[in-house]
XYZ file of C-alpha atoms in Angstrom:
402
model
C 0.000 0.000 0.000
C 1.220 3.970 -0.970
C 0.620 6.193 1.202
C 1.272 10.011 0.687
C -0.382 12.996 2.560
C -1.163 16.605 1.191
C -2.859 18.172 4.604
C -1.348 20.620 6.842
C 0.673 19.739 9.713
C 2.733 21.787 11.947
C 6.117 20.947 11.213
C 9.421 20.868 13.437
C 11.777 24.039 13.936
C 14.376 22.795 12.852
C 12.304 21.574 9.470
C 10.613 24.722 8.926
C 13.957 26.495 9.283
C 15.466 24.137 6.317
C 12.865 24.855 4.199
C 13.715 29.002 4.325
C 17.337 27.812 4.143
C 15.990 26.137 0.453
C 14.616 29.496 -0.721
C 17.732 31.404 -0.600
C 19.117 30.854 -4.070
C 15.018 31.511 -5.642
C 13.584 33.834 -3.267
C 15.241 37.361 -3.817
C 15.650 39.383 -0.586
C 17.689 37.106 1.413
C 20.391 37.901 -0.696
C 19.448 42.183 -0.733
C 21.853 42.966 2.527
C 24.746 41.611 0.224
C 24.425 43.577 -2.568
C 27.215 46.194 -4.133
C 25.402 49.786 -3.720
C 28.134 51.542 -5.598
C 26.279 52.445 -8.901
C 23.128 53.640 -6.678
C 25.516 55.707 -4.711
C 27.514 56.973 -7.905
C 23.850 58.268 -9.244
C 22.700 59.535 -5.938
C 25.722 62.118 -6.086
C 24.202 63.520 -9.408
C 21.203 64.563 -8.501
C 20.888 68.103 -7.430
C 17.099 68.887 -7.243
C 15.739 69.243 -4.229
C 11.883 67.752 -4.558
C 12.001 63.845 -5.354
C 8.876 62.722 -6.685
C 8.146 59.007 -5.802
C 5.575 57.671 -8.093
C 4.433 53.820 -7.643
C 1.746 52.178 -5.496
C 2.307 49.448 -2.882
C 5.392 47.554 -2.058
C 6.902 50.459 -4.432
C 6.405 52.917 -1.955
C 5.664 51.714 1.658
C 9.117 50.706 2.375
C 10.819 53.412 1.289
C 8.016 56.273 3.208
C 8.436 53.832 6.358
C 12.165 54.592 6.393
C 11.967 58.005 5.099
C 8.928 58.755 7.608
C 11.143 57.203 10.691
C 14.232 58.939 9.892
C 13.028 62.579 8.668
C 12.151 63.742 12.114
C 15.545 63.416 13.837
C 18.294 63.930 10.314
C 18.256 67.091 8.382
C 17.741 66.016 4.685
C 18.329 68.798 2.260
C 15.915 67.107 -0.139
C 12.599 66.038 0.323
C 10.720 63.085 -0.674
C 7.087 63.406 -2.323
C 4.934 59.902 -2.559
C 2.375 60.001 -5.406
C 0.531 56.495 -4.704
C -2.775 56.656 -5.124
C -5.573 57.680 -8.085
C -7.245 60.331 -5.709
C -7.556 63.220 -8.302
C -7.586 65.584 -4.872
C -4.460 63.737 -3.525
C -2.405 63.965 -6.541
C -3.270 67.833 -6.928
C -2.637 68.535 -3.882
C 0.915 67.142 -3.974
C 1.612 68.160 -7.162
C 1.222 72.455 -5.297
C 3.756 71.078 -3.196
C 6.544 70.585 -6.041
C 8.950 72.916 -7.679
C 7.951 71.160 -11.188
C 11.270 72.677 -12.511
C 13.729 71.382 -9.654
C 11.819 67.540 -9.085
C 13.179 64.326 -10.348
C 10.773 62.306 -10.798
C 11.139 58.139 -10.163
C 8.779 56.327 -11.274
C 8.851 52.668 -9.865
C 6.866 49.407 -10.814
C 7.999 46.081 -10.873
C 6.051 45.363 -13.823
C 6.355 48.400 -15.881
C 2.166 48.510 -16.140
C 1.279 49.029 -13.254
C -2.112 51.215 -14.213
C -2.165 53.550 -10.891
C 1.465 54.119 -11.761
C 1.692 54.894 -15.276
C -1.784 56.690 -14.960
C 0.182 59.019 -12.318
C 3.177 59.044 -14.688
C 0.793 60.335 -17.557
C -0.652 63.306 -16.249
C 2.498 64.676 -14.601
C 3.915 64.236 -17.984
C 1.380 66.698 -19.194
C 2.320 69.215 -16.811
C 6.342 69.442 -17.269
C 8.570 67.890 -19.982
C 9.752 64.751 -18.345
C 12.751 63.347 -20.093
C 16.434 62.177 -19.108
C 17.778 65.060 -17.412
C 14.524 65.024 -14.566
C 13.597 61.084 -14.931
C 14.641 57.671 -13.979
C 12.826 54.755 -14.118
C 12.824 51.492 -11.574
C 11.621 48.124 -13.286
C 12.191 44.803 -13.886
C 14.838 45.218 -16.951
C 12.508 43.962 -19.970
C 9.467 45.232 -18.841
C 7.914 47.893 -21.153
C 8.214 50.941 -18.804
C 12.235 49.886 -18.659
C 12.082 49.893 -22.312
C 10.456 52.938 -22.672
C 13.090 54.473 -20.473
C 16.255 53.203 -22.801
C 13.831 54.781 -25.654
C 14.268 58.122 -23.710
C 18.290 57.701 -22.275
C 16.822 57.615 -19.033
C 18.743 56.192 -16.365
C 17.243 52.783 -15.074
C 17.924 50.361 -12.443
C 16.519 46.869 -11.697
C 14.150 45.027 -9.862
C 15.493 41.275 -9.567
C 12.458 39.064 -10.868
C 12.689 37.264 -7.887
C 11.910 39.960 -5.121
C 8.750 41.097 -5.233
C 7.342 44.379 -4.245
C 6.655 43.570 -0.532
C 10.262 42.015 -0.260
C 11.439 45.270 -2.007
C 12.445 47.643 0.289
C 16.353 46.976 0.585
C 16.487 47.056 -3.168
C 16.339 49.338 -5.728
C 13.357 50.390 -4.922
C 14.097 51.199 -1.433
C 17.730 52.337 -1.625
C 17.605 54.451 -4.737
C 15.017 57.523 -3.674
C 16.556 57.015 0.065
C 20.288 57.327 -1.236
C 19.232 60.313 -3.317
C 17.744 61.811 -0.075
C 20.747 61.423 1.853
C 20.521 58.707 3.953
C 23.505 55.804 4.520
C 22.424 53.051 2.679
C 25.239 51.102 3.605
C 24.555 51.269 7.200
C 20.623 50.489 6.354
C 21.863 47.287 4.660
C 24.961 46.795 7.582
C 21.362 46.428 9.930
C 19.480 43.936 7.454
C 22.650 41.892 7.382
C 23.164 41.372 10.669
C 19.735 40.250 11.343
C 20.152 37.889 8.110
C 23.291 36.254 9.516
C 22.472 36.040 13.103
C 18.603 33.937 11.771
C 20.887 31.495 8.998
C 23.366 30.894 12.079
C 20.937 29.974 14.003
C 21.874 32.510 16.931
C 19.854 35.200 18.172
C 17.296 36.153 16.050
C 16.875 32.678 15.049
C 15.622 31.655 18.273
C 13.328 34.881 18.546
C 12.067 34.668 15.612
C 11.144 30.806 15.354
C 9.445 31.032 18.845
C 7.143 34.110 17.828
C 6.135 32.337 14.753
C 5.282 29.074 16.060
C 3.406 30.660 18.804
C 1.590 32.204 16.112
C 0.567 29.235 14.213
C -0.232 26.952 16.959
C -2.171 29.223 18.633
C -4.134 31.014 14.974
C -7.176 29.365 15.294
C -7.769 31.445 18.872
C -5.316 34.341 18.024
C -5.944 35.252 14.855
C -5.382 39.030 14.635
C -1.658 40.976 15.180
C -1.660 43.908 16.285
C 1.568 45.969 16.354
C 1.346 49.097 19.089
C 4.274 51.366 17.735
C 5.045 53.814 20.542
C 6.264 56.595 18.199
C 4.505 58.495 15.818
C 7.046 57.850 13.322
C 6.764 54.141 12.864
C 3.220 54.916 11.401
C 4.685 54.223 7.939
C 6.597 51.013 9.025
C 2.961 50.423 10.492
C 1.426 50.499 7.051
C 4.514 48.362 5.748
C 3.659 45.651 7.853
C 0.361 45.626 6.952
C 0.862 45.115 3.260
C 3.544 42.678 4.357
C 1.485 40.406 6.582
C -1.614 40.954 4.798
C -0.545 40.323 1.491
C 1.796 37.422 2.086
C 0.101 35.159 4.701
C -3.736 35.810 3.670
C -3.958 32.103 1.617
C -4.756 29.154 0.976
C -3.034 26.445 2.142
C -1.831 22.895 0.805
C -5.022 21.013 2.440
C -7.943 24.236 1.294
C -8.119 25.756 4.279
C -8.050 29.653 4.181
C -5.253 31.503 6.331
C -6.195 34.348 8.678
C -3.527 36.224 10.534
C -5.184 39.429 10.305
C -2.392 42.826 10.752
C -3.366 45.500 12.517
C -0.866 48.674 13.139
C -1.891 51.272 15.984
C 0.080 54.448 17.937
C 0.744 55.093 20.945
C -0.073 56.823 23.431
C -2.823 57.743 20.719
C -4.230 54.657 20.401
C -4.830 54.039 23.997
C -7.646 56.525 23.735
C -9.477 53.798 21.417
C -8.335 50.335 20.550
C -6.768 50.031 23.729
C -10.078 48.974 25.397
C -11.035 46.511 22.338
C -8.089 45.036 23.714
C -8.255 44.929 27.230
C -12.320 43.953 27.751
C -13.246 42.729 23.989
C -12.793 39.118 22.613
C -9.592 37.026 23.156
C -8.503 36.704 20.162
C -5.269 39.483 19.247
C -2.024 38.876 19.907
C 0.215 42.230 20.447
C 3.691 42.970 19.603
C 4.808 46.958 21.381
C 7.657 48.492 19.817
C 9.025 51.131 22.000
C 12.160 53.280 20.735
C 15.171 53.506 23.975
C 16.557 56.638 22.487
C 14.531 59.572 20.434
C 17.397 62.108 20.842
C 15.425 64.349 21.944
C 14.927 65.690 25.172
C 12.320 68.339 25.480
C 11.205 68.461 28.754
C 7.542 69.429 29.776
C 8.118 73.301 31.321
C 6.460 74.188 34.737
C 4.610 76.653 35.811
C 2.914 77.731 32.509
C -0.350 77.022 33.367
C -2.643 78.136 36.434
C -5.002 76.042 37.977
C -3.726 72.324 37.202
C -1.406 71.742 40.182
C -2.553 68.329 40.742
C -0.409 67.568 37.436
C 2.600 68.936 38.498
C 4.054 65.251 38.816
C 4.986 65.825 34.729
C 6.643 69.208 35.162
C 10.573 68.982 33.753
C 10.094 65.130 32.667
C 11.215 64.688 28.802
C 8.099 63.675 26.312
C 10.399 60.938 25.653
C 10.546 59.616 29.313
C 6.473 60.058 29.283
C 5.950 57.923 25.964
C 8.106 55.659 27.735
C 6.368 55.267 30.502
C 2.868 55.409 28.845
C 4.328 52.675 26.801
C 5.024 50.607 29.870
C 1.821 51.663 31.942
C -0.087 50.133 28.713
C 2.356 46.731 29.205
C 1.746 46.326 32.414
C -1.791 46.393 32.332
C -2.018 43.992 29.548
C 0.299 41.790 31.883
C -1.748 41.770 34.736
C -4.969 40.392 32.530
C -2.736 37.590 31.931
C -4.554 36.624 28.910
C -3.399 38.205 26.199
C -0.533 37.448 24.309
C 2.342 40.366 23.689
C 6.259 41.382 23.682
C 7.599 44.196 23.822
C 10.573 45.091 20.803
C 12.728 48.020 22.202
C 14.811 50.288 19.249
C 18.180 51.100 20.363
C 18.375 54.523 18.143
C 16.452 56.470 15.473
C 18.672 55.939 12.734
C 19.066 53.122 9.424
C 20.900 50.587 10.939
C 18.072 49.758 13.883
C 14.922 50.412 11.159
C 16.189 47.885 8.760
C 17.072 45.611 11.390
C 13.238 46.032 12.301
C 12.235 45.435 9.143
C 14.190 42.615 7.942
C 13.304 40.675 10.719
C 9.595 41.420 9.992
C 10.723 40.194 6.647
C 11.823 36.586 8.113
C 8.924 36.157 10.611
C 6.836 36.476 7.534
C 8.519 33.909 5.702
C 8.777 31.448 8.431
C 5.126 31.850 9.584
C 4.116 31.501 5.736
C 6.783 27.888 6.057
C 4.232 27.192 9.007
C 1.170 27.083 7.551
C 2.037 26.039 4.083
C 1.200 28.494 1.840
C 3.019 30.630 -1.355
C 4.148 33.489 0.806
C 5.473 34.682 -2.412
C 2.003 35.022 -4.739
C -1.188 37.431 -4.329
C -3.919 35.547 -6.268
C -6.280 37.559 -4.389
C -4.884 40.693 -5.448
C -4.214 39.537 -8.941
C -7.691 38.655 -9.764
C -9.050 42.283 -9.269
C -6.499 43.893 -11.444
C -7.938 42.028 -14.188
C -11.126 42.775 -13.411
C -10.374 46.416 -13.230
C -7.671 46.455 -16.641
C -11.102 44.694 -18.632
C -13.748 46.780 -17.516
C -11.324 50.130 -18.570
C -10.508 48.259 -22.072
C -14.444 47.883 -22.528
C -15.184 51.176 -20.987
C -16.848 52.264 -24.205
C-alpha cells in the first residue's frame, strides 16, 4: 500500500527552518543585505534637485516612506521626498502644489512596468512638465515595457530582480535608490538587514526569537488570529502600514489542504491609540495577539516646562520630565496592564536609536517572521492571487469602458 499525505501539519523548527534555508538561491531578498550599492551611490551624487517625486503604489512605496517617515524627524535632509501612490484626483493635486515642477526628479517605480495607478500618475504629470532624461529615472524589472520605454528616452534605469517582489522590495532598488538620493547611509541600512540575516541562517539570536514568535503564532491562529503591532512613536506609522501590506498580502492564503489563512495585521500608535483600541483590547474578545515596539533613544529631550499654566497643580508630577521619558512610561503603563490580565498574548521590541541601521534591522526581521510563519502554515508566501484577480477585473472593464 502507498501512502502520501497533502494536509497541513505543523512541522518541526528545525524543518521549517530548512525549508527558508531552500529558498535562498530563488527567493530574492535574502540575498538584498549583500548587494554592491556603488552604482546607486555613484547616481545619488548627481542629482541636485531638491523635490524627489516618488511615483508607484504598494510595495513600491511603503518601504521606502516607512524609512523616510522614521528617519526625517531626527536627520536634516536637504531634499525632500514626495509619494504620489494613489488615483485620488484631490491627492495627486494637492501634492503636485507642493513641487517645484522645474527642480523635481521624478522616479517612477513598478515592478512590472504597467502598473495602471502608476503609469496613470506618470501620464498626467507628464502633461504638466517635460519629463525626459535630465529630470527622470525609471525602476523596473529590466525587460518590462516601462524599462524599455526608459532606454527609448536615455533615461537612467535600475533593476528590480524578478525574484523579489514588491513587498520584499524595500532593501532594493526600490528602497535604496530615492533614500540614497535623499541622503541617507544606505550602507549602514543594509549593515542592519545583514546582521539580522546572519544572526537567523546561524541559528543565533534572532533565530531563536524569531522561530518562537512564529510558532506561537501558528499553533495558537485558530484562537489568536489578529496581530496587532502598538508602535510607541509616531514615526513608525509608515513602518505600520509596511507591515500591513507585508502580513496581509503574504500570509492571507490558501493552504496545501484548502483551508483559508487568517492572521489578520493590525498597526496602531501610541499613546494615541490608547484613547481607542486600547479597550477593544483589554475587555473585547480574546482573540489578538500584540507585539509593542518602543524606541530607547529619540534624541530628543524636550522636557515638559512648569509653571505655565494656572489652575492644574494636581499635574505637576509631569513638570521637567522629557516627552520621551512620558511615551516611555505610557508605553510601559499600557504593558503592564495587559500583563496583569494575563490573557493576552504580547512582547515588547525596544529600538536602540532612530537611525538606518536599527529600522532595517526592524524590518528585515519582519521580513523573516513572515517567511517562516508563511513555512508554518504552508502556503506561497510569495504570490497574491487575491490581489491579482481584481487587477484584471479592473484592466477589462477600462478596455471595454466604451
Amino acid at each position: 500500500m502507498q501512502y502520501s499525505k497533502s494536509f497541513y501539519q505543523i512541522k518541526s523548527s528545525q524543518t521549517i527552518f530548512d525549508y527558508v534555508k531552500d529558498e535562498i538561491t530563488k527567493i530574492g531578498y535574502y540575498s538584498l543585505p549583500f548587494q554592491d550599492t556603488s552604482k546607486i551611490k555613484e547616481y545619488a551624487k548627481q542629482v541636485s534637485k531638491k523635490h524627489i517625486a516618488i511615483v508607484g503604489i504598494g510595495g513600491s512605496t511603503l518601504g521606502t516612506f516607512a524609512i523616510y517617515q522614521f528617519l526625517k524627524r531626527t536627520k536634516e535632509f536637504d531634499k525632500k521626498l514626495h509619494f504620489f501612490e494613489t488615483t485620488d484626483p484631490t491627492d495627486i493635486k494637492q501634492r503636485v502644489k507642493k513641487l517645484d515642477l522645474e527642480d523635481t526628479l521624478f522616479l517612477i517605480i513598478s515592478k512590472s512596468g504597467t502598473t495602471i495607478e502608476t503609469i496613470s500618475i506618470f501620464k498626467y504629470l507628464a502633461s504638466l512638465v517635460t519629463i525626459d532624461a535630465k529630470n527622470c529615472a525609471i525602476i523596473s524589472e529590466e525587460d518590462s515595457k516601462l524599462t524599455s520605454f526608459a532606454k527609448k528616452q536615455n533615461m537612467t534605469t535600475f533593476d528590480i530582480p524578478k525574484n523579489v517582489g514588491g513587498r520584499f522590495s524595500v532593501f532594493s532598488t526600490v528602497g535604496l535608490v530615492p533614500l540614497a538620493i535623499l541622503g541617507v547611509n544606505i550602507d549602514n541600512l543594509l549593515k542592519g538587514a545583514k546582521e539580522v540575516h546572519n544572526s537567523f541562517f546561524n541559528q543565533k539570536g534572532y533565530y531563536e526569537t524569531i522561530m518562537e514568535k512564529a510558532r506561537f503564532m501558528v499553533e495558537n491562529k485558530n484562537r489568536f488570529n489578529i496581530n496587532v503591532i502598538f508602535s510607541y512613536s509616531a514615526s513608525l506609522e509608515g513602518f505600520n502600514k509596511w507591515y500591513i501590506q507585508l502580513w496581509g498580502e503574504s500570509l492571507g492564503k490558501i493552504n496545501i489542504n484548502g483551508t483559508k489563512q487568517a492572521l489578520t495585521p493590525i498597526g496602531l500608535i501610541g499613546p494615541v491609540d490608547q484613547h481607542s483600541f486600547l479597550q477593544l483590547i483589554a475587555e473585547g474578545k480574546r482573540d489578538k495577539t500584540v507585539t509593542f515596539i518602543k524606541v530607547a533613544d529619540f534624541q530628543d529631550e524636550t522636557k515638559i516646562p512648569s509653571n505655565t499654566l494656572n489652575g492644574f497643580e494636581e499635574l505637576e508630577y509631569v513638570d521637567n520630565l522629557t516627552f520621551a521619558k512620558l511615551i516611555d512610561e505610557q508605553a510601559n503603563a499600557t504593558i503592564e496592564s495587559l500583563k496583569k490580565l494575563g490573557d493576552i498574548p504580547h512582547d515588547v521590541i525596544t529600538i536602540n536609536r532612530v537611525d538606518e541601521y536599527n529600522i532595517a534591522k526592524l524590518m528585515y526581521s519582519y521580513q523573516l517572521l513572515t517567511s517562516v510563519v508563511g513555512k508554518f502554515v504552508q502556503i506561497n508566501t510569495y504570490n497574491q492571487p487575491g490581489v491579482e484577480s481584481g487587477k484584471q477585473i479592473l484592466k477589462e472593464k477600462l478596455k471595454n469602458k466604451g
